[in-house]
Amino acid sequence: MTSKAPLDVPLQPLKKRPLAVATFFLLAILVLWATGKILAPYITPILLALIIVTFTFPLYRRLRRRLKGRHHLAAALMLLGVTLTIILPAFILMMLLIQQATAVFELIQKTDFQAIMTRLRIDERIEVLERYVPGFDASAIQPGQLAAHAVQAIPGIVASHGAAALAGFANILLGFLMMLLAAYYFYTEGEKLVHELVYLSPLPDEYDEEIIQRFRGVVDATFRGQILTALAQGAATGIGLAISGVPAPVLWGAAAALFSLVPMVGAAAIWVPATIYLFIAASFGNAGYGYAIFLLLWGVLVVSLVDNLIRPWAMRAGTNMDAIVLLFSILGGISAFGFVGILLGPLVFALLVTVAHIYKNFFRVTLVNQNEDLVPAVEVVDSAVPE
């Protein structure tokens, strides 16, 4: 004699059993909390995978159709394309960064800081502070020796942080692998997952569809903003380098476009070392300080502001938000959530607008209709009361 599995037994409704309902919701809250606790360390790779899959899902759907429904093969090919698209620029960025850092370090090591300080009359300028700062002794400060000691300490600093850098690289590699696994799941099971979420949602289907479309619009706008901002910052950096006389401005402008995609780095990884190079070259008399000062001002006033101007303009069409609100949502999102805040900030604001729209068109209308239904009953009661 066989018995049915517990999940095969018909479930009894819980509507008329308050204790069972309370127990179920308590269990659901505990399970959701535990699930969030488990997934919290991997929330960034999961969100990045969700963003990539949302943006590229139409391409995956066409590829799956051409492969006659073999969704696993289509997902594997999409992941291969994503890997090449991400790994190749990342490898180029790393090589350029190492090359540039090595060249700058060699230049700094060959620099005679004492001669530079003498030519710039730093000692005389520091002595002026004795007139305004009580107890200040300018003779105790030797800028040339301080700079030389700082340069000599660089190898030790790099060596002491080598293990941390290696661990950070391992974490980045692990996060990338986790992102690929999550993306594979979203490619193959994403449609079923969306269908289940819509089925479980207590909202009407049209409101669920509005939320989904809002999410897709924000993702598309975020990608569009990232690409256009990177191109604009790369072009602005290349123009500034060309005017300043830096060699290979087109190459370094393209590198600045790639670096602008990296959070907390940006195009400054290109124009800041170039500005330092121009200042050092000017100190040896190889060029004037005008180009160095120009590039510094160009980087601060033009290249850095491109991000705050182009990105909101490029994302405005997909989010239907005012440019100022969008700018605050991006900056606040980055401050609150890190790199993924570029997406989460505008997404939260877009969902806020959606929630307000749902409240206005559903809950508010329902309350108004209920109040209108009460008016005839109140009139009947008032007419029945004798004066």
GROMACS .gro file of C-alpha atoms in nm:
model
  387
    1MET     CA    1   0.000   0.000   0.000
    2THR     CA    2   0.143   0.335  -0.105
    3SER     CA    3   0.076   0.671   0.053
    4LYS     CA    4   0.068   1.006  -0.113
    5ALA     CA    5   0.355   1.248  -0.066
    6PRO     CA    6   0.272   1.542   0.159
    7LEU     CA    7   0.273   1.786  -0.133
    8ASP     CA    8   0.024   1.569  -0.325
    9VAL     CA    9  -0.240   1.592  -0.050
   10PRO     CA   10  -0.508   1.855  -0.130
   11LEU     CA   11  -0.445   2.164   0.080
   12GLN     CA   12  -0.722   2.303   0.297
   13PRO     CA   13  -0.810   2.674   0.270
   14LEU     CA   14  -0.680   2.895   0.552
   15LYS     CA   15  -0.925   3.184   0.523
   16LYS     CA   16  -1.145   3.071   0.813
   17ARG     CA   17  -0.860   2.958   1.037
   18PRO     CA   18  -0.694   3.271   1.190
   19LEU     CA   19  -0.432   3.075   1.385
   20ALA     CA   20  -0.326   2.887   1.074
   21VAL     CA   21  -0.304   3.214   0.878
   22ALA     CA   22  -0.089   3.374   1.149
   23THR     CA   23   0.138   3.069   1.163
   24PHE     CA   24   0.176   3.066   0.786
   25PHE     CA   25   0.273   3.435   0.765
   26LEU     CA   26   0.517   3.397   1.054
   27LEU     CA   27   0.678   3.101   0.877
   28ALA     CA   28   0.685   3.293   0.547
   29ILE     CA   29   0.856   3.593   0.711
   30LEU     CA   30   1.119   3.369   0.873
   31VAL     CA   31   1.188   3.189   0.546
   32LEU     CA   32   1.216   3.515   0.351
   33TRP     CA   33   1.449   3.660   0.615
   34ALA     CA   34   1.670   3.349   0.605
   35THR     CA   35   1.672   3.354   0.224
   36GLY     CA   36   1.778   3.718   0.224
   37LYS     CA   37   2.050   3.641   0.478
   38ILE     CA   38   2.185   3.362   0.258
   39LEU     CA   39   2.180   3.567  -0.063
   40ALA     CA   40   2.307   3.894   0.090
   41PRO     CA   41   2.679   3.827   0.018
   42TYR     CA   42   2.594   3.765  -0.349
   43ILE     CA   43   2.336   4.037  -0.402
   44THR     CA   44   2.566   4.243  -0.628
   45PRO     CA   45   2.643   3.956  -0.872
   46ILE     CA   46   2.274   3.860  -0.876
   47LEU     CA   47   2.164   4.216  -0.950
   48LEU     CA   48   2.429   4.255  -1.222
   49ALA     CA   49   2.314   3.927  -1.377
   50LEU     CA   50   1.954   4.045  -1.365
   51ILE     CA   51   2.051   4.371  -1.534
   52ILE     CA   52   2.248   4.197  -1.810
   53VAL     CA   53   1.978   3.939  -1.876
   54THR     CA   54   1.703   4.202  -1.883
   55PHE     CA   55   1.898   4.411  -2.132
   56THR     CA   56   1.999   4.119  -2.357
   57PHE     CA   57   1.691   3.896  -2.327
   58PRO     CA   58   1.545   3.995  -2.668
   59LEU     CA   59   1.872   3.883  -2.829
   60TYR     CA   60   1.861   3.558  -2.631
   61ARG     CA   61   1.504   3.497  -2.743
   62ARG     CA   62   1.600   3.539  -3.111
   63LEU     CA   63   1.902   3.311  -3.064
   64ARG     CA   64   1.685   3.048  -2.895
   65ARG     CA   65   1.441   3.063  -3.185
   66ARG     CA   66   1.721   3.007  -3.435
   67LEU     CA   67   1.849   2.715  -3.230
   68LYS     CA   68   1.500   2.559  -3.244
   69GLY     CA   69   1.420   2.601  -2.876
   70ARG     CA   70   1.747   2.470  -2.729
   71HIS     CA   71   1.748   2.722  -2.447
   72HIS     CA   72   2.047   2.576  -2.261
   73LEU     CA   73   2.269   2.611  -2.567
   74ALA     CA   74   2.137   2.960  -2.633
   75ALA     CA   75   2.209   3.062  -2.272
   76ALA     CA   76   2.562   2.918  -2.293
   77LEU     CA   77   2.632   3.115  -2.613
   78MET     CA   78   2.496   3.433  -2.456
   79LEU     CA   79   2.721   3.385  -2.153
   80LEU     CA   80   3.019   3.333  -2.386
   81GLY     CA   81   2.938   3.662  -2.559
   82VAL     CA   82   2.893   3.841  -2.226
   83THR     CA   83   3.225   3.701  -2.102
   84LEU     CA   84   3.414   3.818  -2.410
   85THR     CA   85   3.242   4.157  -2.394
   86ILE     CA   86   3.335   4.208  -2.027
   87ILE     CA   87   3.666   4.022  -1.993
   88LEU     CA   88   3.833   4.168  -2.301
   89PRO     CA   89   3.778   4.536  -2.206
   90ALA     CA   90   3.867   4.454  -1.844
   91PHE     CA   91   4.194   4.293  -1.958
   92ILE     CA   92   4.274   4.596  -2.175
   93LEU     CA   93   4.197   4.826  -1.881
   94MET     CA   94   4.425   4.628  -1.652
   95MET     CA   95   4.714   4.627  -1.901
   96LEU     CA   96   4.679   5.001  -1.964
   97LEU     CA   97   4.659   5.072  -1.592
   98ILE     CA   98   4.970   4.863  -1.517
   99GLN     CA   99   5.158   5.020  -1.808
  100GLN     CA  100   5.062   5.371  -1.706
  101ALA     CA  101   5.136   5.314  -1.338
  102THR     CA  102   5.477   5.163  -1.423
  103ALA     CA  103   5.567   5.455  -1.651
  104VAL     CA  104   5.462   5.713  -1.392
  105PHE     CA  105   5.653   5.530  -1.116
  106GLU     CA  106   5.971   5.513  -1.327
  107LEU     CA  107   5.938   5.882  -1.410
  108ILE     CA  108   5.895   5.970  -1.043
  109GLN     CA  109   6.199   5.762  -0.944
  110LYS     CA  110   6.418   5.943  -1.201
  111THR     CA  111   6.295   6.284  -1.090
  112ASP     CA  112   6.529   6.511  -0.892
  113PHE     CA  113   6.276   6.656  -0.651
  114GLN     CA  114   6.537   6.874  -0.483
  115ALA     CA  115   6.607   7.048  -0.816
  116ILE     CA  116   6.236   7.087  -0.880
  117MET     CA  117   6.178   7.240  -0.538
  118THR     CA  118   6.468   7.478  -0.595
  119ARG     CA  119   6.340   7.583  -0.936
  120LEU     CA  120   5.990   7.637  -0.798
  121ARG     CA  121   6.132   7.825  -0.496
  122ILE     CA  122   5.928   7.615  -0.258
  123ASP     CA  123   6.155   7.697   0.037
  124GLU     CA  124   6.103   8.069  -0.012
  125ARG     CA  125   5.729   8.024  -0.038
  126ILE     CA  126   5.718   7.817   0.281
  127GLU     CA  127   5.917   8.082   0.468
  128VAL     CA  128   5.638   8.328   0.397
  129LEU     CA  129   5.417   8.120   0.630
  130GLU     CA  130   5.635   8.221   0.926
  131ARG     CA  131   5.485   8.568   0.907
  132TYR     CA  132   5.129   8.442   0.942
  133VAL     CA  133   5.158   8.117   1.144
  134PRO     CA  134   5.291   8.165   1.499
  135GLY     CA  135   5.555   7.910   1.599
  136PHE     CA  136   5.598   7.780   1.244
  137ASP     CA  137   5.961   7.683   1.163
  138ALA     CA  138   6.021   7.670   0.788
  139SER     CA  139   6.378   7.539   0.832
  140ALA     CA  140   6.243   7.215   0.981
  141ILE     CA  141   6.064   7.134   0.657
  142GLN     CA  142   6.267   7.010   0.361
  143PRO     CA  143   6.021   6.941   0.078
  144GLY     CA  144   6.280   6.779  -0.150
  145GLN     CA  145   6.385   6.523   0.110
  146LEU     CA  146   6.023   6.457   0.205
  147ALA     CA  147   5.936   6.385  -0.159
  148ALA     CA  148   6.242   6.160  -0.197
  149HIS     CA  149   6.152   5.962   0.116
  150ALA     CA  150   5.792   5.927  -0.009
  151VAL     CA  151   5.915   5.787  -0.341
  152GLN     CA  152   6.147   5.541  -0.165
  153ALA     CA  153   5.855   5.421   0.048
  154ILE     CA  154   5.635   5.338  -0.253
  155PRO     CA  155   5.781   4.987  -0.318
  156GLY     CA  156   5.729   4.892   0.046
  157ILE     CA  157   5.369   5.015   0.036
  158VAL     CA  158   5.301   4.819  -0.282
  159ALA     CA  159   5.456   4.504  -0.134
  160SER     CA  160   5.262   4.532   0.191
  161HIS     CA  161   4.933   4.565   0.004
  162GLY     CA  162   5.007   4.294  -0.250
  163ALA     CA  163   4.820   4.025  -0.055
  164ALA     CA  164   4.514   4.248  -0.019
  165ALA     CA  165   4.520   4.325  -0.391
  166LEU     CA  166   4.544   3.954  -0.473
  167ALA     CA  167   4.252   3.877  -0.240
  168GLY     CA  168   4.051   4.156  -0.400
  169PHE     CA  169   4.120   4.014  -0.746
  170ALA     CA  170   4.009   3.668  -0.628
  171ASN     CA  171   3.686   3.817  -0.491
  172ILE     CA  172   3.622   3.993  -0.822
  173LEU     CA  173   3.677   3.665  -1.011
  174LEU     CA  174   3.442   3.478  -0.774
  175GLY     CA  175   3.178   3.749  -0.810
  176PHE     CA  176   3.205   3.728  -1.188
  177LEU     CA  177   3.157   3.351  -1.182
  178MET     CA  178   2.856   3.388  -0.953
  179MET     CA  179   2.715   3.648  -1.190
  180LEU     CA  180   2.751   3.406  -1.484
  181LEU     CA  181   2.571   3.130  -1.292
  182ALA     CA  182   2.289   3.366  -1.194
  183ALA     CA  183   2.264   3.492  -1.553
  184TYR     CA  184   2.240   3.135  -1.685
  185TYR     CA  185   1.951   3.069  -1.447
  186PHE     CA  186   1.774   3.391  -1.545
  187TYR     CA  187   1.815   3.311  -1.915
  188THR     CA  188   1.674   2.960  -1.888
  189GLU     CA  189   1.417   3.009  -1.612
  190GLY     CA  190   1.350   3.383  -1.625
  191GLU     CA  191   1.017   3.362  -1.809
  192LYS     CA  192   0.886   3.100  -1.566
  193LEU     CA  193   1.007   3.307  -1.272
  194VAL     CA  194   0.829   3.621  -1.398
  195HIS     CA  195   0.513   3.417  -1.457
  196GLU     CA  196   0.525   3.282  -1.100
  197LEU     CA  197   0.579   3.629  -0.955
  198VAL     CA  198   0.283   3.766  -1.150
  199TYR     CA  199   0.070   3.472  -1.034
  200LEU     CA  200   0.169   3.520  -0.668
  201SER     CA  201   0.121   3.896  -0.676
  202PRO     CA  202  -0.210   4.013  -0.526
  203LEU     CA  203  -0.216   4.313  -0.763
  204PRO     CA  204  -0.413   4.301  -1.088
  205ASP     CA  205  -0.213   4.180  -1.387
  206GLU     CA  206  -0.206   4.521  -1.555
  207TYR     CA  207  -0.027   4.671  -1.254
  208ASP     CA  208   0.222   4.384  -1.244
  209GLU     CA  209   0.291   4.447  -1.612
  210GLU     CA  210   0.341   4.818  -1.541
  211ILE     CA  211   0.602   4.740  -1.273
  212ILE     CA  212   0.783   4.496  -1.505
  213GLN     CA  213   0.785   4.747  -1.791
  214ARG     CA  214   0.913   5.016  -1.555
  215PHE     CA  215   1.200   4.789  -1.449
  216ARG     CA  216   1.290   4.712  -1.812
  217GLY     CA  217   1.280   5.081  -1.900
  218VAL     CA  218   1.517   5.173  -1.617
  219VAL     CA  219   1.760   4.894  -1.713
  220ASP     CA  220   1.762   5.000  -2.078
  221ALA     CA  221   1.806   5.365  -1.981
  222THR     CA  222   2.092   5.276  -1.744
  223PHE     CA  223   2.282   5.092  -2.015
  224ARG     CA  224   2.219   5.372  -2.261
  225GLY     CA  225   2.340   5.629  -2.010
  226GLN     CA  226   2.653   5.429  -1.927
  227ILE     CA  227   2.755   5.384  -2.291
  228LEU     CA  228   2.685   5.743  -2.398
  229THR     CA  229   2.858   5.883  -2.088
  230ALA     CA  230   3.164   5.665  -2.151
  231LEU     CA  231   3.185   5.779  -2.514
  232ALA     CA  232   3.142   6.144  -2.416
  233GLN     CA  233   3.406   6.128  -2.142
  234GLY     CA  234   3.647   5.946  -2.373
  235ALA     CA  235   3.599   6.207  -2.646
  236ALA     CA  236   3.640   6.496  -2.398
  237THR     CA  237   3.954   6.340  -2.251
  238GLY     CA  238   4.103   6.281  -2.596
  239ILE     CA  239   4.035   6.642  -2.699
  240GLY     CA  240   4.199   6.775  -2.382
  241LEU     CA  241   4.504   6.551  -2.428
  242ALA     CA  242   4.538   6.655  -2.794
  243ILE     CA  243   4.525   7.026  -2.706
  244SER     CA  244   4.782   6.971  -2.427
  245GLY     CA  245   5.022   6.792  -2.663
  246VAL     CA  246   5.011   6.452  -2.491
  247PRO     CA  247   5.120   6.173  -2.731
  248ALA     CA  248   4.857   5.929  -2.871
  249PRO     CA  249   4.546   6.124  -2.758
  250VAL     CA  250   4.310   5.893  -2.952
  251LEU     CA  251   4.445   5.583  -2.778
  252TRP     CA  252   4.426   5.741  -2.433
  253GLY     CA  253   4.083   5.884  -2.509
  254ALA     CA  254   3.959   5.532  -2.587
  255ALA     CA  255   4.120   5.413  -2.263
  256ALA     CA  256   3.940   5.692  -2.075
  257ALA     CA  257   3.610   5.573  -2.224
  258LEU     CA  258   3.679   5.223  -2.090
  259PHE     CA  259   3.792   5.351  -1.750
  260SER     CA  260   3.477   5.563  -1.719
  261LEU     CA  261   3.279   5.237  -1.696
  262VAL     CA  262   3.470   5.144  -1.378
  263PRO     CA  263   3.310   5.284  -1.060
  264MET     CA  264   3.521   5.512  -0.839
  265VAL     CA  265   3.789   5.532  -1.113
  266GLY     CA  266   3.649   5.695  -1.425
  267ALA     CA  267   3.835   5.895  -1.687
  268ALA     CA  268   4.046   6.055  -1.411
  269ALA     CA  269   4.269   5.746  -1.433
  270ILE     CA  270   4.392   5.892  -1.763
  271TRP     CA  271   4.390   6.271  -1.735
  272VAL     CA  272   4.525   6.294  -1.377
  273PRO     CA  273   4.853   6.106  -1.452
  274ALA     CA  274   4.879   6.300  -1.779
  275THR     CA  275   4.851   6.627  -1.584
  276ILE     CA  276   5.120   6.511  -1.341
  277TYR     CA  277   5.341   6.423  -1.636
  278LEU     CA  278   5.295   6.770  -1.787
  279PHE     CA  279   5.376   6.940  -1.456
  280ILE     CA  280   5.695   6.734  -1.418
  281ALA     CA  281   5.794   6.804  -1.778
  282ALA     CA  282   5.733   7.176  -1.723
  283SER     CA  283   5.950   7.173  -1.408
  284PHE     CA  284   6.244   7.054  -1.620
  285GLY     CA  285   6.183   7.327  -1.872
  286ASN     CA  286   6.068   7.089  -2.146
  287ALA     CA  287   5.735   7.270  -2.177
  288GLY     CA  288   5.539   7.552  -2.019
  289TYR     CA  289   5.303   7.518  -1.725
  290GLY     CA  290   5.014   7.644  -1.937
  291TYR     CA  291   4.937   7.303  -2.088
  292ALA     CA  292   4.946   7.134  -1.748
  293ILE     CA  293   4.716   7.393  -1.594
  294PHE     CA  294   4.484   7.372  -1.894
  295LEU     CA  295   4.456   6.994  -1.872
  296LEU     CA  296   4.390   7.013  -1.498
  297LEU     CA  297   4.110   7.264  -1.548
  298TRP     CA  298   3.976   7.070  -1.848
  299GLY     CA  299   3.960   6.749  -1.647
  300VAL     CA  300   3.786   6.909  -1.350
  301LEU     CA  301   3.548   7.141  -1.533
  302VAL     CA  302   3.471   6.945  -1.852
  303VAL     CA  303   3.547   6.573  -1.824
  304SER     CA  304   3.419   6.535  -1.467
  305LEU     CA  305   3.099   6.729  -1.537
  306VAL     CA  306   3.015   6.522  -1.846
  307ASP     CA  307   2.903   6.239  -1.619
  308ASN     CA  308   2.655   6.465  -1.439
  309LEU     CA  309   2.519   6.613  -1.761
  310ILE     CA  310   2.514   6.335  -2.022
  311ARG     CA  311   2.396   6.049  -1.800
  312PRO     CA  312   2.071   6.214  -1.676
  313TRP     CA  313   1.996   6.338  -2.029
  314ALA     CA  314   2.051   5.992  -2.181
  315MET     CA  315   1.849   5.813  -1.910
  316ARG     CA  316   1.561   6.059  -1.900
  317ALA     CA  317   1.369   5.905  -2.193
  318GLY     CA  318   1.365   5.556  -2.040
  319THR     CA  319   1.270   5.661  -1.688
  320ASN     CA  320   1.026   5.948  -1.760
  321MET     CA  321   1.177   6.146  -1.472
  322ASP     CA  322   1.297   6.503  -1.456
  323ALA     CA  323   1.674   6.540  -1.511
  324ILE     CA  324   1.731   6.692  -1.164
  325VAL     CA  325   1.537   6.415  -0.988
  326LEU     CA  326   1.723   6.156  -1.194
  327LEU     CA  327   2.059   6.308  -1.102
  328PHE     CA  328   1.975   6.297  -0.729
  329SER     CA  329   1.855   5.936  -0.763
  330ILE     CA  330   2.181   5.831  -0.931
  331LEU     CA  331   2.411   6.008  -0.683
  332GLY     CA  332   2.205   5.892  -0.384
  333GLY     CA  333   2.186   5.538  -0.521
  334ILE     CA  334   2.565   5.519  -0.559
  335SER     CA  335   2.609   5.656  -0.205
  336ALA     CA  336   2.362   5.405  -0.059
  337PHE     CA  337   2.428   5.088  -0.263
  338GLY     CA  338   2.767   5.136  -0.430
  339PHE     CA  339   2.813   5.062  -0.800
  340VAL     CA  340   2.473   4.894  -0.844
  341GLY     CA  341   2.317   5.215  -0.709
  342ILE     CA  342   2.349   5.352  -1.063
  343LEU     CA  343   2.055   5.120  -1.139
  344LEU     CA  344   1.890   5.088  -0.798
  345GLY     CA  345   1.862   5.463  -0.739
  346PRO     CA  346   1.661   5.541  -1.055
  347LEU     CA  347   1.473   5.212  -1.015
  348VAL     CA  348   1.355   5.301  -0.664
  349PHE     CA  349   1.238   5.643  -0.781
  350ALA     CA  350   1.067   5.491  -1.086
  351LEU     CA  351   0.890   5.236  -0.866
  352LEU     CA  352   0.788   5.520  -0.633
  353VAL     CA  353   0.616   5.687  -0.927
  354THR     CA  354   0.457   5.354  -1.022
  355VAL     CA  355   0.331   5.295  -0.668
  356ALA     CA  356   0.181   5.644  -0.661
  357HIS     CA  357   0.016   5.578  -0.998
  358ILE     CA  358  -0.127   5.246  -0.876
  359TYR     CA  359  -0.259   5.410  -0.560
  360LYS     CA  360  -0.419   5.690  -0.759
  361ASN     CA  361  -0.582   5.463  -1.017
  362PHE     CA  362  -0.680   5.170  -0.794
  363PHE     CA  363  -0.693   5.233  -0.422
  364ARG     CA  364  -0.795   5.598  -0.443
  365VAL     CA  365  -1.067   5.525  -0.697
  366THR     CA  366  -1.191   5.236  -0.482
  367LEU     CA  367  -1.215   5.461  -0.175
  368VAL     CA  368  -1.400   5.730  -0.370
  369ASN     CA  369  -1.646   5.473  -0.506
  370GLN     CA  370  -1.707   5.335  -0.158
  371ASN     CA  371  -1.776   5.685  -0.026
  372GLU     CA  372  -2.017   5.752  -0.312
  373ASP     CA  373  -2.199   5.427  -0.231
  374LEU     CA  374  -2.248   5.548   0.128
  375VAL     CA  375  -2.415   5.874   0.027
  376PRO     CA  376  -2.763   5.728  -0.058
  377ALA     CA  377  -2.770   5.529   0.268
  378VAL     CA  378  -2.690   5.841   0.469
  379GLU     CA  379  -2.966   6.033   0.291
  380VAL     CA  380  -3.218   5.758   0.372
  381VAL     CA  381  -3.119   5.763   0.739
  382ASP     CA  382  -3.148   6.141   0.754
  383SER     CA  383  -3.493   6.136   0.591
  384ALA     CA  384  -3.615   5.877   0.842
  385VAL     CA  385  -3.528   6.093   1.141
  386PRO     CA  386  -3.827   6.316   1.238
  387GLU     CA  387  -3.759   6.688   1.264
   0.00000   0.00000   0.00000
